[in-house]
């Protein structure tokens, strides 16, 4: 399943593109593997992409004090509806593509200057390492059920060579095997 992303309307620096889902991992940051990517539609709800990330190194423990290595964070990237005036999924998908090494920020800039169309096949990026940050945010519909989602408005995906993540937990074995 390939996706065509038009980068013409993506604003700003391609290395810091800005633009939710539930998980059972505590707030934190660290190294993960993109373990699954699929389209998902729940009855009566918007269609979205589901990206699943297997934790390989994490900055915090779960509520019982145990490591969350091996846990999976599932992230929803919602596609625009007929009432949306802007496709907010493109920056999230672009950051994911950059983080797994499918494209560089310089290549994205060149594509935006050209025809703007970038074909991204997330299936070719499975089992690639990257860094993510997960935060808890308020659920306005049900305050008793907070959201656990990717930080930075769903864009906190970083390449394993990104200097912003130099001090983040990493799994040397994963870097050696996949990096």
mmCIF file with all atom_site columns, N, CA and C in Angstrom, residues 23-33 53-73 132 134 148 169 171:
data_model
loop_
_atom_site.group_PDB
_atom_site.id
_atom_site.type_symbol
_atom_site.label_atom_id
_atom_site.label_alt_id
_atom_site.label_comp_id
_atom_site.label_asym_id
_atom_site.label_entity_id
_atom_site.label_seq_id
_atom_site.pdbx_PDB_ins_code
_atom_site.Cartn_x
_atom_site.Cartn_y
_atom_site.Cartn_z
_atom_site.occupancy
_atom_site.B_iso_or_equiv
_atom_site.pdbx_formal_charge
_atom_site.auth_seq_id
_atom_site.auth_comp_id
_atom_site.auth_asym_id
_atom_site.auth_atom_id
_atom_site.pdbx_PDB_model_num
ATOM 1   N N  . UNK A 1 23  ? -2.204 4.137  24.075 1.00 0.00 ? 23  UNK A N  1
ATOM 2   C CA . UNK A 1 23  ? -1.133 3.175  24.265 1.00 0.00 ? 23  UNK A CA 1
ATOM 3   C C  . UNK A 1 23  ? -1.031 2.818  25.729 1.00 0.00 ? 23  UNK A C  1
ATOM 4   N N  . UNK A 1 24  ? -0.252 1.823  26.019 1.00 0.00 ? 24  UNK A N  1
ATOM 5   C CA . UNK A 1 24  ? -0.063 1.386  27.386 1.00 0.00 ? 24  UNK A CA 1
ATOM 6   C C  . UNK A 1 24  ? 1.387  1.546  27.801 1.00 0.00 ? 24  UNK A C  1
ATOM 7   N N  . UNK A 1 25  ? 2.044  2.532  27.271 1.00 0.00 ? 25  UNK A N  1
ATOM 8   C CA . UNK A 1 25  ? 3.407  2.841  27.689 1.00 0.00 ? 25  UNK A CA 1
ATOM 9   C C  . UNK A 1 25  ? 3.366  4.163  28.442 1.00 0.00 ? 25  UNK A C  1
ATOM 10  N N  . UNK A 1 26  ? 4.204  4.315  29.456 1.00 0.00 ? 26  UNK A N  1
ATOM 11  C CA . UNK A 1 26  ? 4.209  5.573  30.206 1.00 0.00 ? 26  UNK A CA 1
ATOM 12  C C  . UNK A 1 26  ? 4.829  6.690  29.381 1.00 0.00 ? 26  UNK A C  1
ATOM 13  N N  . UNK A 1 27  ? 4.531  7.913  29.793 1.00 0.00 ? 27  UNK A N  1
ATOM 14  C CA . UNK A 1 27  ? 5.176  9.055  29.160 1.00 0.00 ? 27  UNK A CA 1
ATOM 15  C C  . UNK A 1 27  ? 6.675  8.838  29.177 1.00 0.00 ? 27  UNK A C  1
ATOM 16  N N  . UNK A 1 28  ? 7.308  9.193  28.096 1.00 0.00 ? 28  UNK A N  1
ATOM 17  C CA . UNK A 1 28  ? 8.751  9.042  28.022 1.00 0.00 ? 28  UNK A CA 1
ATOM 18  C C  . UNK A 1 28  ? 9.222  9.147  26.596 1.00 0.00 ? 28  UNK A C  1
ATOM 19  N N  . UNK A 1 29  ? 10.463 8.758  26.419 1.00 0.00 ? 29  UNK A N  1
ATOM 20  C CA . UNK A 1 29  ? 11.067 8.819  25.093 1.00 0.00 ? 29  UNK A CA 1
ATOM 21  C C  . UNK A 1 29  ? 12.091 7.712  24.969 1.00 0.00 ? 29  UNK A C  1
ATOM 22  N N  . UNK A 1 30  ? 12.332 7.336  23.738 1.00 0.00 ? 30  UNK A N  1
ATOM 23  C CA . UNK A 1 30  ? 13.325 6.300  23.531 1.00 0.00 ? 30  UNK A CA 1
ATOM 24  C C  . UNK A 1 30  ? 13.267 5.709  22.149 1.00 0.00 ? 30  UNK A C  1
ATOM 25  N N  . UNK A 1 31  ? 13.986 4.622  21.989 1.00 0.00 ? 31  UNK A N  1
ATOM 26  C CA . UNK A 1 31  ? 14.098 3.957  20.699 1.00 0.00 ? 31  UNK A CA 1
ATOM 27  C C  . UNK A 1 31  ? 12.988 2.932  20.526 1.00 0.00 ? 31  UNK A C  1
ATOM 28  N N  . UNK A 1 32  ? 12.464 2.880  19.300 1.00 0.00 ? 32  UNK A N  1
ATOM 29  C CA . UNK A 1 32  ? 11.400 1.935  18.962 1.00 0.00 ? 32  UNK A CA 1
ATOM 30  C C  . UNK A 1 32  ? 11.661 1.373  17.574 1.00 0.00 ? 32  UNK A C  1
ATOM 31  N N  . UNK A 1 33  ? 10.931 0.304  17.246 1.00 0.00 ? 33  UNK A N  1
ATOM 32  C CA . UNK A 1 33  ? 10.891 -0.222 15.881 1.00 0.00 ? 33  UNK A CA 1
ATOM 33  C C  . UNK A 1 33  ? 9.476  -0.027 15.366 1.00 0.00 ? 33  UNK A C  1
ATOM 34  N N  . UNK A 1 53  ? 4.489  0.855  17.331 1.00 0.00 ? 53  UNK A N  1
ATOM 35  C CA . UNK A 1 53  ? 5.911  0.989  17.636 1.00 0.00 ? 53  UNK A CA 1
ATOM 36  C C  . UNK A 1 53  ? 6.270  0.083  18.802 1.00 0.00 ? 53  UNK A C  1
ATOM 37  N N  . UNK A 1 54  ? 7.207  -0.820 18.575 1.00 0.00 ? 54  UNK A N  1
ATOM 38  C CA . UNK A 1 54  ? 7.680  -1.701 19.645 1.00 0.00 ? 54  UNK A CA 1
ATOM 39  C C  . UNK A 1 54  ? 8.823  -1.010 20.378 1.00 0.00 ? 54  UNK A C  1
ATOM 40  N N  . UNK A 1 55  ? 8.664  -0.863 21.684 1.00 0.00 ? 55  UNK A N  1
ATOM 41  C CA . UNK A 1 55  ? 9.659  -0.179 22.511 1.00 0.00 ? 55  UNK A CA 1
ATOM 42  C C  . UNK A 1 55  ? 10.903 -1.066 22.640 1.00 0.00 ? 55  UNK A C  1
ATOM 43  N N  . UNK A 1 56  ? 12.083 -0.520 22.303 1.00 0.00 ? 56  UNK A N  1
ATOM 44  C CA . UNK A 1 56  ? 13.338 -1.254 22.464 1.00 0.00 ? 56  UNK A CA 1
ATOM 45  C C  . UNK A 1 56  ? 14.225 -0.641 23.544 1.00 0.00 ? 56  UNK A C  1
ATOM 46  N N  . UNK A 1 57  ? 13.993 0.619  23.893 1.00 0.00 ? 57  UNK A N  1
ATOM 47  C CA . UNK A 1 57  ? 14.695 1.298  24.993 1.00 0.00 ? 57  UNK A CA 1
ATOM 48  C C  . UNK A 1 57  ? 13.819 2.480  25.392 1.00 0.00 ? 57  UNK A C  1
ATOM 49  N N  . UNK A 1 58  ? 13.589 2.671  26.709 1.00 0.00 ? 58  UNK A N  1
ATOM 50  C CA . UNK A 1 58  ? 12.627 3.697  27.134 1.00 0.00 ? 58  UNK A CA 1
ATOM 51  C C  . UNK A 1 58  ? 13.126 4.425  28.366 1.00 0.00 ? 58  UNK A C  1
ATOM 52  N N  . UNK A 1 59  ? 12.728 5.672  28.517 1.00 0.00 ? 59  UNK A N  1
ATOM 53  C CA . UNK A 1 59  ? 13.223 6.529  29.595 1.00 0.00 ? 59  UNK A CA 1
ATOM 54  C C  . UNK A 1 59  ? 12.494 6.359  30.917 1.00 0.00 ? 59  UNK A C  1
ATOM 55  N N  . UNK A 1 60  ? 11.375 5.673  30.939 1.00 0.00 ? 60  UNK A N  1
ATOM 56  C CA . UNK A 1 60  ? 10.624 5.524  32.184 1.00 0.00 ? 60  UNK A CA 1
ATOM 57  C C  . UNK A 1 60  ? 10.076 4.110  32.317 1.00 0.00 ? 60  UNK A C  1
ATOM 58  N N  . UNK A 1 61  ? 9.705  3.773  33.544 1.00 0.00 ? 61  UNK A N  1
ATOM 59  C CA . UNK A 1 61  ? 9.146  2.460  33.851 1.00 0.00 ? 61  UNK A CA 1
ATOM 60  C C  . UNK A 1 61  ? 7.624  2.560  33.906 1.00 0.00 ? 61  UNK A C  1
ATOM 61  N N  . UNK A 1 62  ? 6.949  1.420  33.853 1.00 0.00 ? 62  UNK A N  1
ATOM 62  C CA . UNK A 1 62  ? 5.492  1.455  33.978 1.00 0.00 ? 62  UNK A CA 1
ATOM 63  C C  . UNK A 1 62  ? 5.108  1.729  35.430 1.00 0.00 ? 62  UNK A C  1
ATOM 64  N N  . UNK A 1 63  ? 3.797  1.832  35.695 1.00 0.00 ? 63  UNK A N  1
ATOM 65  C CA . UNK A 1 63  ? 3.340  2.206  37.044 1.00 0.00 ? 63  UNK A CA 1
ATOM 66  C C  . UNK A 1 63  ? 3.723  1.203  38.125 1.00 0.00 ? 63  UNK A C  1
ATOM 67  N N  . UNK A 1 64  ? 4.029  -0.038 37.737 1.00 0.00 ? 64  UNK A N  1
ATOM 68  C CA . UNK A 1 64  ? 4.451  -1.026 38.734 1.00 0.00 ? 64  UNK A CA 1
ATOM 69  C C  . UNK A 1 64  ? 5.974  -1.092 38.867 1.00 0.00 ? 64  UNK A C  1
ATOM 70  N N  . UNK A 1 65  ? 6.682  -0.215 38.152 1.00 0.00 ? 65  UNK A N  1
ATOM 71  C CA . UNK A 1 65  ? 8.135  -0.162 38.259 1.00 0.00 ? 65  UNK A CA 1
ATOM 72  C C  . UNK A 1 65  ? 8.872  -1.098 37.329 1.00 0.00 ? 65  UNK A C  1
ATOM 73  N N  . UNK A 1 66  ? 8.161  -1.680 36.362 1.00 0.00 ? 66  UNK A N  1
ATOM 74  C CA . UNK A 1 66  ? 8.792  -2.617 35.418 1.00 0.00 ? 66  UNK A CA 1
ATOM 75  C C  . UNK A 1 66  ? 9.142  -1.915 34.111 1.00 0.00 ? 66  UNK A C  1
ATOM 76  N N  . UNK A 1 67  ? 10.117 -2.472 33.433 1.00 0.00 ? 67  UNK A N  1
ATOM 77  C CA . UNK A 1 67  ? 10.527 -1.968 32.134 1.00 0.00 ? 67  UNK A CA 1
ATOM 78  C C  . UNK A 1 67  ? 9.402  -2.152 31.117 1.00 0.00 ? 67  UNK A C  1
ATOM 79  N N  . UNK A 1 68  ? 9.302  -1.224 30.177 1.00 0.00 ? 68  UNK A N  1
ATOM 80  C CA . UNK A 1 68  ? 8.290  -1.347 29.123 1.00 0.00 ? 68  UNK A CA 1
ATOM 81  C C  . UNK A 1 68  ? 8.905  -1.810 27.801 1.00 0.00 ? 68  UNK A C  1
ATOM 82  N N  . UNK A 1 69  ? 10.166 -2.246 27.844 1.00 0.00 ? 69  UNK A N  1
ATOM 83  C CA . UNK A 1 69  ? 10.794 -2.767 26.628 1.00 0.00 ? 69  UNK A CA 1
ATOM 84  C C  . UNK A 1 69  ? 9.972  -3.960 26.150 1.00 0.00 ? 69  UNK A C  1
ATOM 85  N N  . UNK A 1 70  ? 9.620  -3.942 24.896 1.00 0.00 ? 70  UNK A N  1
ATOM 86  C CA . UNK A 1 70  ? 8.777  -4.985 24.313 1.00 0.00 ? 70  UNK A CA 1
ATOM 87  C C  . UNK A 1 70  ? 7.316  -4.575 24.214 1.00 0.00 ? 70  UNK A C  1
ATOM 88  N N  . UNK A 1 71  ? 6.911  -3.547 24.964 1.00 0.00 ? 71  UNK A N  1
ATOM 89  C CA . UNK A 1 71  ? 5.532  -3.050 24.866 1.00 0.00 ? 71  UNK A CA 1
ATOM 90  C C  . UNK A 1 71  ? 5.348  -2.371 23.515 1.00 0.00 ? 71  UNK A C  1
ATOM 91  N N  . UNK A 1 72  ? 4.114  -2.188 23.119 1.00 0.00 ? 72  UNK A N  1
ATOM 92  C CA . UNK A 1 72  ? 3.801  -1.564 21.834 1.00 0.00 ? 72  UNK A CA 1
ATOM 93  C C  . UNK A 1 72  ? 2.974  -0.310 22.065 1.00 0.00 ? 72  UNK A C  1
ATOM 94  N N  . UNK A 1 73  ? 3.416  0.789  21.482 1.00 0.00 ? 73  UNK A N  1
ATOM 95  C CA . UNK A 1 73  ? 2.625  2.020  21.458 1.00 0.00 ? 73  UNK A CA 1
ATOM 96  C C  . UNK A 1 73  ? 1.926  2.069  20.111 1.00 0.00 ? 73  UNK A C  1
ATOM 97  N N  . UNK A 1 132 ? 10.939 8.027  19.398 1.00 0.00 ? 132 UNK A N  1
ATOM 98  C CA . UNK A 1 132 ? 9.661  8.709  19.574 1.00 0.00 ? 132 UNK A CA 1
ATOM 99  C C  . UNK A 1 132 ? 9.599  9.250  20.996 1.00 0.00 ? 132 UNK A C  1
ATOM 100 N N  . UNK A 1 134 ? 6.430  10.003 23.829 1.00 0.00 ? 134 UNK A N  1
ATOM 101 C CA . UNK A 1 134 ? 5.009  9.819  24.129 1.00 0.00 ? 134 UNK A CA 1
ATOM 102 C C  . UNK A 1 134 ? 4.650  10.693 25.333 1.00 0.00 ? 134 UNK A C  1
ATOM 103 N N  . UNK A 1 148 ? -2.724 8.969  25.385 1.00 0.00 ? 148 UNK A N  1
ATOM 104 C CA . UNK A 1 148 ? -1.280 8.736  25.370 1.00 0.00 ? 148 UNK A CA 1
ATOM 105 C C  . UNK A 1 148 ? -0.917 8.785  23.898 1.00 0.00 ? 148 UNK A C  1
ATOM 106 N N  . UNK A 1 169 ? 17.459 7.185  25.647 1.00 0.00 ? 169 UNK A N  1
ATOM 107 C CA . UNK A 1 169 ? 17.759 5.749  25.761 1.00 0.00 ? 169 UNK A CA 1
ATOM 108 C C  . UNK A 1 169 ? 17.784 5.083  24.389 1.00 0.00 ? 169 UNK A C  1
ATOM 109 N N  . UNK A 1 171 ? 19.004 1.266  22.252 1.00 0.00 ? 171 UNK A N  1
ATOM 110 C CA . UNK A 1 171 ? 19.342 -0.148 22.345 1.00 0.00 ? 171 UNK A CA 1
ATOM 111 C C  . UNK A 1 171 ? 20.468 -0.392 21.332 1.00 0.00 ? 171 UNK A C  1
#
